């Protein structure tokens, strides 16, 4: 119900820097022109938009999301949209060269099952990128981020977003950050799913980029 307000609030939340950061993260993870991309948890298409710019006309992108409301807001030409979840991807084995997930891992019920699906969906040598917001390790950092997400952002949401429930959405957004499993568990689960070269890159000690490669040669 709040999908139509999502992009507007995100621009305020990220101070207009979100698109640049997402593109740089995709480049760091090895996304290349001509790649076939599977974007899991596509939402309104924020990560997919940057991916499409990088892969160009020779590439292709499939977006998966469980929310028809979010999918209805994806305004990207040539992108194929499928309703589905990370735990049971609606795609063939080895369908993608590159799999991305932007800020949706916190909504996954079973990461072991999901990572096994990611592994199945990628071609040998395929690359993976998971973007996530990680709760700061320090108490002060956690308190500041919590105050921003649960107090300031909902107030801004009421001003810039016409949907009444948008403010509640962003309070929930913090709750999922606070409850998300630790980075070490995510890395271990990726390795257990069969991925290699598993790594974590952070920006501002908050934004985590988990990258990995499926064994084999593309």
Coordinates of N, CA and C in Angstrom, one line a residue:
X1 N 0.8 -1.2 0.0 CA 0.0 0.0 0.0 C 0.9 1.3 0.0
X2 N 2.1 1.2 0.5 CA 2.9 2.3 0.6 C 4.0 2.4 -0.6
X3 N 3.9 1.5 -1.5 CA 4.9 1.4 -2.6 C 5.0 2.6 -3.4
X4 N 3.9 3.3 -3.6 CA 4.0 4.6 -4.4 C 4.8 5.7 -3.8
X5 N 5.0 5.6 -2.5 CA 5.8 6.6 -1.7 C 7.2 6.2 -1.5
X6 N 7.5 4.9 -1.8 CA 8.8 4.3 -1.4 C 10.0 5.1 -1.9
X7 N 10.0 5.4 -3.2 CA 11.2 6.0 -3.9 C 11.3 7.5 -3.3
X8 N 10.2 8.2 -3.1 CA 10.3 9.5 -2.7 C 10.9 9.6 -1.3
X9 N 10.5 8.7 -0.4 CA 11.1 8.7 1.0 C 12.5 8.2 0.9
X10 N 12.8 7.3 0.1 CA 14.2 6.8 0.0 C 15.2 7.9 -0.4
X11 N 14.8 8.8 -1.3 CA 15.6 9.9 -1.7 C 15.9 10.8 -0.5
X12 N 14.9 11.0 0.3 CA 15.1 11.8 1.5 C 16.0 11.1 2.5
X13 N 15.7 9.8 2.7 CA 16.4 9.0 3.7 C 17.9 8.9 3.4
X14 N 18.3 8.8 2.1 CA 19.7 8.7 1.7 C 20.3 10.0 1.2
X15 N 19.6 11.1 1.4 CA 20.1 12.4 1.1 C 20.5 12.5 -0.4
X16 N 19.8 11.8 -1.2 CA 20.0 11.8 -2.7 C 21.3 11.1 -3.2
X17 N 21.9 10.3 -2.3 CA 23.2 9.6 -2.7 C 23.0 8.2 -3.0
X18 N 21.8 7.7 -2.8 CA 21.5 6.2 -3.0 C 21.8 5.7 -4.3
X19 N 21.5 6.3 -5.4 CA 21.7 5.8 -6.7 C 23.2 5.7 -7.0
X20 N 23.9 6.6 -6.7 CA 25.4 6.6 -6.9 C 26.0 5.4 -6.1
X21 N 25.6 5.3 -4.9 CA 26.2 4.2 -4.1 C 25.8 2.8 -4.6
X22 N 24.6 2.7 -5.0 CA 24.2 1.4 -5.6 C 24.9 1.0 -6.8
X23 N 25.2 2.0 -7.7 CA 25.9 1.7 -8.9 C 27.3 1.3 -8.6
X24 N 28.0 2.0 -7.7 CA 29.4 1.7 -7.3 C 29.4 0.3 -6.7
X25 N 28.5 0.0 -5.9 CA 28.5 -1.4 -5.3 C 28.4 -2.5 -6.3
X26 N 27.5 -2.3 -7.3 CA 27.4 -3.2 -8.4 C 28.7 -3.3 -9.2
X27 N 29.3 -2.2 -9.4 CA 30.6 -2.3 -10.1 C 31.7 -3.0 -9.3
X28 N 31.7 -2.8 -8.0 CA 32.7 -3.4 -7.1 C 32.4 -4.9 -7.1
X29 N 31.2 -5.4 -7.3 CA 30.9 -6.8 -7.3 C 31.1 -7.5 -8.6
X30 N 31.5 -6.7 -9.6 CA 31.8 -7.3 -10.9 C 30.7 -7.4 -11.9
X31 N 29.7 -6.6 -11.8 CA 28.6 -6.6 -12.8 C 29.2 -6.0 -14.1
X32 N 29.0 -6.7 -15.3 CA 29.6 -6.3 -16.5 C 28.5 -6.0 -17.6
X33 N 28.9 -5.3 -18.6 CA 28.0 -5.1 -19.8 C 27.6 -6.4 -20.4
X34 N 26.3 -6.6 -20.7 CA 25.9 -7.8 -21.3 C 25.4 -8.9 -20.4
X35 N 25.6 -8.7 -19.1 CA 25.2 -9.7 -18.1 C 23.7 -9.9 -18.0
X36 N 23.3 -11.1 -17.7 CA 21.9 -11.4 -17.4 C 21.8 -11.4 -15.9
X37 N 21.0 -10.4 -15.4 CA 20.8 -10.2 -14.0 C 19.5 -10.7 -13.5
X38 N 19.6 -11.3 -12.3 CA 18.4 -11.6 -11.5 C 18.4 -10.8 -10.2
X39 N 17.4 -9.8 -10.1 CA 17.4 -8.9 -9.0 C 16.3 -9.4 -8.1
X40 N 16.7 -10.0 -6.9 CA 15.7 -10.6 -6.0 C 15.3 -9.6 -5.0
X41 N 14.0 -9.4 -4.8 CA 13.5 -8.4 -3.9 C 13.6 -7.0 -4.6
X42 N 13.2 -7.0 -5.9 CA 13.4 -5.8 -6.7 C 12.7 -4.6 -6.2
X43 N 11.7 -4.8 -5.4 CA 10.9 -3.6 -4.9 C 10.4 -2.7 -6.0
X44 N 10.8 -1.4 -5.9 CA 10.4 -0.5 -6.9 C 11.4 -0.3 -8.0
X45 N 12.5 -1.1 -7.9 CA 13.5 -1.1 -8.9 C 14.7 -0.2 -8.7
X46 N 15.0 0.2 -7.5 CA 16.1 1.1 -7.2 C 17.5 0.5 -7.6
X47 N 17.8 -0.8 -7.2 CA 19.0 -1.4 -7.6 C 19.0 -1.8 -9.1
X48 N 17.8 -2.3 -9.5 CA 17.7 -2.7 -10.9 C 17.9 -1.5 -11.9
X49 N 17.5 -0.4 -11.5 CA 17.8 0.8 -12.4 C 19.2 1.0 -12.7
X50 N 20.1 0.9 -11.6 CA 21.5 1.1 -11.8 C 22.1 -0.1 -12.5
X51 N 21.6 -1.3 -12.3 CA 22.1 -2.5 -13.0 C 21.8 -2.4 -14.5
X52 N 20.7 -1.9 -14.8 CA 20.3 -1.8 -16.3 C 21.2 -0.8 -17.0
X53 N 21.6 0.3 -16.3 CA 22.5 1.2 -16.9 C 23.9 0.6 -17.1
X54 N 24.3 -0.3 -16.3 CA 25.6 -0.9 -16.4 C 25.7 -2.0 -17.4
X55 N 24.6 -2.8 -17.5 CA 24.6 -4.0 -18.4 C 24.3 -3.6 -19.8
X56 N 23.7 -2.4 -20.0 CA 23.4 -1.9 -21.4 C 22.4 -2.7 -22.1
X57 N 22.2 -2.4 -23.4 CA 21.2 -3.0 -24.2 C 21.5 -4.5 -24.5
X58 N 22.8 -4.9 -24.4 CA 23.1 -6.3 -24.6 C 22.8 -7.2 -23.4
X59 N 22.5 -6.6 -22.3 CA 22.2 -7.4 -21.1 C 20.7 -7.5 -20.9
X60 N 20.3 -8.2 -19.8 CA 18.9 -8.4 -19.5 C 18.7 -8.5 -18.0
X61 N 17.5 -8.1 -17.5 CA 17.3 -8.2 -16.1 C 15.9 -8.7 -15.8
X62 N 15.9 -9.7 -14.9 CA 14.6 -10.2 -14.3 C 14.5 -9.8 -12.9
X63 N 13.4 -9.2 -12.5 CA 13.1 -8.8 -11.2 C 12.1 -9.7 -10.5
X64 N 12.4 -10.1 -9.2 CA 11.5 -11.0 -8.5 C 11.1 -10.3 -7.2
X65 N 9.8 -10.3 -6.8 CA 9.4 -9.7 -5.6 C 8.0 -10.3 -5.2
X66 N 7.8 -10.5 -3.9 CA 6.5 -11.0 -3.5 C 5.4 -10.0 -3.5
X67 N 5.7 -8.7 -3.7 CA 4.7 -7.7 -3.5 C 4.2 -7.1 -4.9
X68 N 3.0 -7.4 -5.3 CA 2.5 -6.8 -6.5 C 2.5 -5.3 -6.5
X69 N 2.3 -4.7 -5.3 CA 2.3 -3.3 -5.1 C 3.6 -2.7 -5.5
X70 N 4.7 -3.3 -5.0 CA 6.1 -2.9 -5.4 C 6.3 -3.1 -6.9
X71 N 6.0 -4.2 -7.4 CA 6.2 -4.5 -8.8 C 5.5 -3.5 -9.7
X72 N 4.4 -3.0 -9.3 CA 3.6 -2.1 -10.1 C 4.3 -0.7 -10.2
X73 N 5.3 -0.5 -9.4 CA 6.0 0.8 -9.4 C 7.3 0.7 -10.2
X74 N 7.7 -0.5 -10.7 CA 8.9 -0.6 -11.5 C 8.7 -0.1 -12.9
X75 N 9.3 1.1 -13.1 CA 9.2 1.7 -14.5 C 10.4 1.6 -15.2
X76 N 10.8 0.4 -15.7 CA 12.0 0.1 -16.4 C 11.7 -0.7 -17.7
X77 N 12.0 -0.1 -18.8 CA 11.7 -0.8 -20.1 C 12.6 -2.0 -20.2
X78 N 11.9 -3.1 -20.7 CA 12.7 -4.3 -21.0 C 12.9 -5.2 -19.8
X79 N 12.5 -4.8 -18.6 CA 12.7 -5.6 -17.4 C 11.6 -6.6 -17.3
X80 N 11.9 -7.9 -17.1 CA 10.8 -8.9 -16.9 C 10.6 -9.0 -15.4
X81 N 9.3 -9.0 -15.0 CA 8.9 -9.0 -13.6 C 8.2 -10.3 -13.3
X82 N 8.6 -10.9 -12.1 CA 8.0 -12.2 -11.7 C 7.7 -12.1 -10.2
X83 N 6.5 -12.5 -9.9 CA 6.1 -12.6 -8.4 C 6.7 -13.8 -7.8
X84 N 7.4 -13.7 -6.7 CA 8.1 -14.8 -6.1 C 8.9 -14.4 -4.9
X85 N 9.5 -15.4 -4.2 CA 10.2 -15.2 -3.0 C 11.6 -15.7 -3.2
X86 N 12.5 -15.2 -2.3 CA 13.9 -15.7 -2.3 C 14.0 -17.2 -2.0
X87 N 13.1 -17.7 -1.2 CA 13.2 -19.1 -0.8 C 12.8 -20.1 -1.9
X88 N 12.1 -19.6 -2.9 CA 11.7 -20.4 -4.0 C 11.6 -19.5 -5.3
X89 N 12.7 -19.3 -5.9 CA 12.8 -18.4 -7.0 C 12.1 -19.0 -8.2
X90 N 11.4 -18.1 -8.9 CA 10.7 -18.6 -10.1 C 11.6 -18.4 -11.3
X91 N 12.7 -19.2 -11.4 CA 13.6 -19.1 -12.5 C 14.3 -20.5 -12.7
X92 N 14.9 -20.7 -13.8 CA 15.6 -21.9 -14.2 C 17.0 -22.0 -13.5
X93 N 17.5 -23.2 -13.5 CA 18.9 -23.4 -13.0 C 19.8 -22.6 -13.9
X94 N 20.8 -22.0 -13.3 CA 21.8 -21.3 -14.1 C 21.3 -20.2 -15.0
X95 N 20.2 -19.6 -14.7 CA 19.6 -18.6 -15.5 C 20.4 -17.2 -15.6
X96 N 21.1 -16.9 -14.5 CA 21.7 -15.6 -14.3 C 23.2 -15.6 -14.3
X97 N 23.8 -14.5 -14.8 CA 25.2 -14.3 -14.7 C 25.5 -13.6 -13.4
X98 N 24.5 -12.8 -12.9 CA 24.7 -11.9 -11.7 C 23.4 -11.9 -11.0
X99 N 23.5 -12.1 -9.7 CA 22.3 -12.0 -8.8 C 22.5 -10.9 -7.8
X100 N 21.5 -10.0 -7.7 CA 21.6 -9.0 -6.7 C 20.3 -9.0 -5.8
X101 N 20.6 -8.5 -4.6 CA 19.5 -8.4 -3.6 C 19.8 -7.1 -2.8
X102 N 18.9 -6.1 -2.9 CA 19.1 -4.8 -2.3 C 18.2 -4.6 -1.1
X103 N 18.7 -4.7 0.1 CA 18.0 -4.3 1.3 C 16.7 -5.1 1.5
X104 N 16.8 -6.4 1.2 CA 15.6 -7.3 1.4 C 16.0 -8.5 2.2
X105 N 17.2 -8.7 2.5 CA 17.6 -9.9 3.3 C 16.9 -10.0 4.6
X106 N 16.7 -8.9 5.2 CA 16.0 -8.8 6.5 C 14.6 -9.4 6.5
X107 N 14.0 -9.5 5.3 CA 12.6 -10.0 5.2 C 12.6 -11.4 4.8
X108 N 13.7 -12.1 4.7 CA 13.8 -13.5 4.3 C 13.6 -14.4 5.5
X109 N 12.8 -15.4 5.4 CA 12.5 -16.3 6.6 C 13.6 -17.3 6.8
X110 N 14.3 -17.8 5.7 CA 15.3 -18.9 5.8 C 16.4 -18.5 4.9
X111 N 17.5 -18.0 5.4 CA 18.6 -17.6 4.5 C 19.3 -18.8 3.9
X112 N 19.4 -19.9 4.6 CA 20.0 -21.1 4.1 C 19.3 -21.6 2.8
X113 N 18.0 -21.6 2.9 CA 17.2 -22.0 1.7 C 17.4 -21.0 0.6
X114 N 17.4 -19.7 1.0 CA 17.5 -18.6 0.0 C 18.8 -18.7 -0.7
X115 N 19.9 -18.8 0.1 CA 21.2 -18.8 -0.6 C 21.4 -20.1 -1.4
X116 N 20.8 -21.2 -1.1 CA 20.8 -22.4 -2.0 C 20.1 -22.1 -3.3
X117 N 19.0 -21.3 -3.2 CA 18.3 -20.9 -4.4 C 19.1 -19.9 -5.3
X118 N 19.9 -19.0 -4.6 CA 20.7 -18.1 -5.3 C 21.8 -18.9 -6.1
X119 N 22.4 -19.9 -5.4 CA 23.4 -20.7 -6.0 C 22.9 -21.4 -7.2
X120 N 21.6 -22.0 -7.1 CA 21.0 -22.7 -8.2 C 20.8 -21.8 -9.4
X121 N 20.3 -20.6 -9.1 CA 19.9 -19.7 -10.2 C 21.1 -19.1 -11.0
X122 N 22.3 -19.1 -10.4 CA 23.5 -18.6 -11.0 C 24.2 -19.6 -11.9
X123 N 24.8 -19.1 -13.0 CA 25.6 -19.9 -13.8 C 26.9 -20.2 -13.1
X124 N 27.7 -21.3 -13.5 CA 29.0 -21.4 -12.9 C 29.8 -20.2 -13.2
X125 N 30.5 -19.7 -12.2 CA 31.3 -18.4 -12.3 C 30.4 -17.2 -12.1
X126 N 29.1 -17.4 -11.9 CA 28.2 -16.2 -11.7 C 28.5 -15.5 -10.4
X127 N 28.2 -14.2 -10.3 CA 28.5 -13.4 -9.2 C 27.3 -13.0 -8.4
X128 N 27.5 -12.8 -7.1 CA 26.4 -12.4 -6.2 C 26.7 -11.1 -5.4
X129 N 25.7 -10.3 -5.3 CA 25.8 -9.1 -4.4 C 24.6 -8.9 -3.6
X130 N 24.8 -8.8 -2.3 CA 23.7 -8.6 -1.3 C 24.0 -7.3 -0.6
X131 N 23.1 -6.3 -0.8 CA 23.2 -5.0 -0.1 C 22.4 -5.0 1.2
X132 N 22.9 -4.6 2.3 CA 22.1 -4.6 3.5 C 22.6 -3.5 4.4
X133 N 21.7 -3.0 5.3 CA 22.0 -2.0 6.3 C 22.3 -2.8 7.6
X134 N 23.5 -2.6 8.1 CA 23.9 -3.3 9.3 C 23.8 -2.4 10.6
X135 N 23.3 -3.0 11.6 CA 23.2 -2.2 12.9 C 24.7 -1.9 13.3
X136 N 25.0 -0.6 13.7 CA 26.3 -0.3 14.2 C 26.7 -1.1 15.4
X137 N 28.0 -1.3 15.5 CA 28.5 -2.1 16.7 C 28.4 -1.3 18.0
X138 N 28.6 0.0 17.9 CA 28.7 0.8 19.1 C 27.2 1.1 19.6
X139 N 27.1 1.3 20.9 CA 25.8 1.7 21.4 C 25.4 3.1 20.9
X140 N 26.3 4.0 20.9 CA 26.0 5.3 20.4 C 25.6 5.3 19.0
X141 N 26.3 4.6 18.1 CA 25.9 4.5 16.7 C 24.5 3.9 16.5
X142 N 24.3 2.9 17.3 CA 22.9 2.2 17.2 C 21.9 3.2 17.6
X143 N 22.1 3.9 18.7 CA 21.1 4.8 19.2 C 20.8 6.0 18.2
X144 N 21.9 6.5 17.6 CA 21.7 7.5 16.6 C 20.9 7.1 15.4
X145 N 21.3 5.9 14.9 CA 20.6 5.4 13.7 C 19.1 5.0 14.0
X146 N 18.9 4.5 15.2 CA 17.5 4.2 15.6 C 16.7 5.4 15.8
X147 N 17.3 6.5 16.3 CA 16.5 7.8 16.5 C 16.2 8.3 15.1
X148 N 17.2 8.2 14.2 CA 17.0 8.7 12.8 C 15.9 7.9 12.1
X149 N 15.9 6.6 12.2 CA 15.0 5.8 11.5 C 13.6 5.7 12.1
X150 N 13.5 5.7 13.4 CA 12.2 5.6 14.0 C 11.6 6.9 14.4
X151 N 12.3 8.0 14.4 CA 11.7 9.3 14.8 C 11.8 10.3 13.7
X152 N 13.0 10.6 13.2 CA 13.1 11.7 12.1 C 12.5 11.2 10.8
X153 N 12.8 10.0 10.3 CA 12.4 9.6 9.0 C 10.8 9.5 9.0
X154 N 10.2 8.9 10.0 CA 8.7 8.9 9.9 C 8.1 10.3 9.9
X155 N 8.7 11.2 10.5 CA 8.2 12.6 10.5 C 8.3 13.2 9.1
X156 N 9.5 12.9 8.4 CA 9.7 13.4 7.1 C 8.7 12.7 6.1
X157 N 8.5 11.4 6.4 CA 7.5 10.6 5.6 C 6.1 11.2 5.6
X158 N 5.7 11.7 6.7 CA 4.4 12.3 6.8 C 4.3 13.5 5.9
X159 N 5.4 14.2 5.8 CA 5.4 15.5 5.0 C 5.5 15.2 3.5
X160 N 6.4 14.3 3.1 CA 6.6 14.1 1.7 C 5.8 13.0 1.0
X161 N 5.1 12.2 1.8 CA 4.4 11.0 1.3 C 2.9 11.1 1.6
X162 N 2.1 11.0 0.6 CA 0.6 11.2 0.8 C 0.0 10.0 1.4
X163 N 0.6 8.8 1.3 CA 0.0 7.6 1.9 C 0.2 7.6 3.4
X164 N -0.9 7.4 4.1 CA -1.0 7.5 5.6 C -0.1 6.6 6.3
X165 N 0.1 5.3 5.8 CA 0.9 4.3 6.5 C 2.4 4.4 6.2
X166 N 2.8 5.3 5.4 CA 4.3 5.3 5.0 C 5.2 5.6 6.2
X167 N 4.7 6.4 7.2 CA 5.6 6.6 8.3 C 5.7 5.3 9.1
X168 N 4.7 4.5 9.2 CA 4.8 3.2 9.9 C 5.7 2.3 9.2
X169 N 5.7 2.4 7.9 CA 6.6 1.5 7.1 C 8.1 1.8 7.5
X170 N 8.5 3.0 7.7 CA 9.9 3.3 8.0 C 10.2 3.0 9.4
X171 N 9.3 3.0 10.3 CA 9.5 2.5 11.7 C 9.8 1.0 11.6
X172 N 9.0 0.3 10.8 CA 9.2 -1.1 10.7 C 10.5 -1.4 10.0
X173 N 10.9 -0.5 9.1 CA 12.2 -0.7 8.4 C 13.4 -0.7 9.5
X174 N 13.3 0.1 10.5 CA 14.3 0.1 11.6 C 14.2 -1.2 12.3
X175 N 13.0 -1.6 12.7 CA 12.8 -2.9 13.4 C 13.5 -4.1 12.7
X176 N 13.4 -4.1 11.4 CA 14.0 -5.2 10.7 C 15.5 -5.1 10.7
X177 N 16.1 -3.9 10.7 CA 17.5 -3.7 10.8 C 18.0 -4.2 12.2
X178 N 17.3 -3.9 13.2 CA 17.6 -4.2 14.6 C 17.6 -5.7 14.8
X179 N 16.7 -6.4 14.1 CA 16.5 -7.9 14.3 C 17.3 -8.7 13.3
X180 N 18.0 -8.1 12.3 CA 18.7 -8.8 11.3 C 19.9 -9.6 11.9
X181 N 20.2 -10.8 11.4 CA 21.2 -11.6 11.9 C 22.6 -11.0 11.6
X182 N 23.6 -11.4 12.4 CA 24.9 -10.8 12.3 C 25.6 -11.0 11.0
X183 N 26.5 -10.1 10.6 CA 27.3 -10.3 9.3 C 28.0 -11.7 9.3
X184 N 28.6 -12.1 10.4 CA 29.3 -13.4 10.4 C 28.4 -14.5 10.1
X185 N 27.2 -14.5 10.5 CA 26.2 -15.6 10.1 C 25.9 -15.5 8.7
X186 N 25.8 -14.4 8.1 CA 25.4 -14.2 6.7 C 26.6 -14.8 5.8
X187 N 27.8 -14.5 6.2 CA 29.0 -15.0 5.5 C 29.1 -16.5 5.6
X188 N 28.9 -17.0 6.8 CA 28.9 -18.4 7.0 C 27.8 -19.2 6.2
X189 N 26.7 -18.6 6.1 CA 25.6 -19.2 5.3 C 25.9 -19.2 3.8
X190 N 26.5 -18.1 3.3 CA 26.9 -18.1 1.9 C 27.9 -19.2 1.6
X191 N 28.9 -19.3 2.5 CA 29.9 -20.4 2.3 C 29.3 -21.8 2.4
X192 N 28.3 -22.0 3.3 CA 27.7 -23.3 3.4 C 26.8 -23.6 2.2
X193 N 26.3 -22.6 1.5 CA 25.5 -22.8 0.3 C 26.4 -23.1 -0.9
X194 N 27.7 -23.0 -0.7 CA 28.6 -23.4 -1.8 C 29.3 -22.3 -2.5
X195 N 29.1 -21.1 -2.0 CA 29.8 -19.9 -2.7 C 31.3 -19.8 -2.3
X196 N 32.0 -19.2 -3.2 CA 33.4 -19.0 -3.0 C 33.7 -17.5 -3.0
X197 N 34.9 -17.1 -2.5 CA 35.3 -15.7 -2.5 C 34.3 -14.8 -1.8
X198 N 33.8 -15.3 -0.7 CA 32.8 -14.6 0.0 C 33.4 -13.5 0.8
X199 N 32.9 -12.3 0.6 CA 33.6 -11.1 1.3 C 32.5 -10.1 1.7
X200 N 32.9 -9.2 2.6 CA 32.0 -8.2 3.1 C 32.7 -6.8 3.0
X201 N 32.2 -5.9 2.3 CA 32.7 -4.5 2.2 C 31.7 -3.6 2.9
X202 N 32.2 -2.7 3.7 CA 31.3 -1.7 4.4 C 31.6 -0.3 4.0
X203 N 30.5 0.5 4.1 CA 30.6 2.0 3.9 C 30.0 2.6 5.1
X204 N 30.7 3.6 5.7 CA 30.2 4.3 6.9 C 29.8 3.4 8.0
X205 N 30.4 2.2 8.0 CA 30.1 1.2 9.1 C 28.7 0.8 9.2
X206 N 27.9 1.1 8.2 CA 26.4 0.8 8.2 C 26.0 0.0 7.0
X207 N 26.5 0.4 5.8 CA 26.1 -0.2 4.6 C 27.0 -1.4 4.3
X208 N 26.4 -2.6 4.3 CA 27.2 -3.8 4.0 C 27.0 -4.3 2.6
X209 N 28.1 -4.7 1.9 CA 28.0 -5.3 0.6 C 28.6 -6.7 0.8
X210 N 27.7 -7.8 0.6 CA 28.2 -9.2 0.7 C 28.4 -9.6 -0.8
X211 N 29.6 -10.0 -1.2 CA 29.8 -10.5 -2.5 C 30.3 -11.9 -2.5
X212 N 30.1 -12.7 -3.6 CA 30.5 -14.0 -3.6 C 30.4 -14.5 -5.1
X213 N 31.1 -15.7 -5.3 CA 31.1 -16.2 -6.7 C 30.7 -17.7 -6.6
X214 N 29.9 -18.1 -7.6 CA 29.6 -19.6 -7.7 C 30.8 -20.3 -8.4
X215 N 31.3 -21.3 -7.8 CA 32.4 -22.0 -8.4 C 32.2 -22.4 -9.9
X216 N 33.2 -22.3 -10.7 CA 33.1 -22.7 -12.1 C 33.6 -21.6 -13.0
X217 N 33.5 -21.8 -14.3 CA 34.0 -20.8 -15.3 C 32.8 -20.4 -16.1
X218 N 32.6 -19.0 -16.3 CA 31.5 -18.5 -17.1 C 31.8 -18.7 -18.5

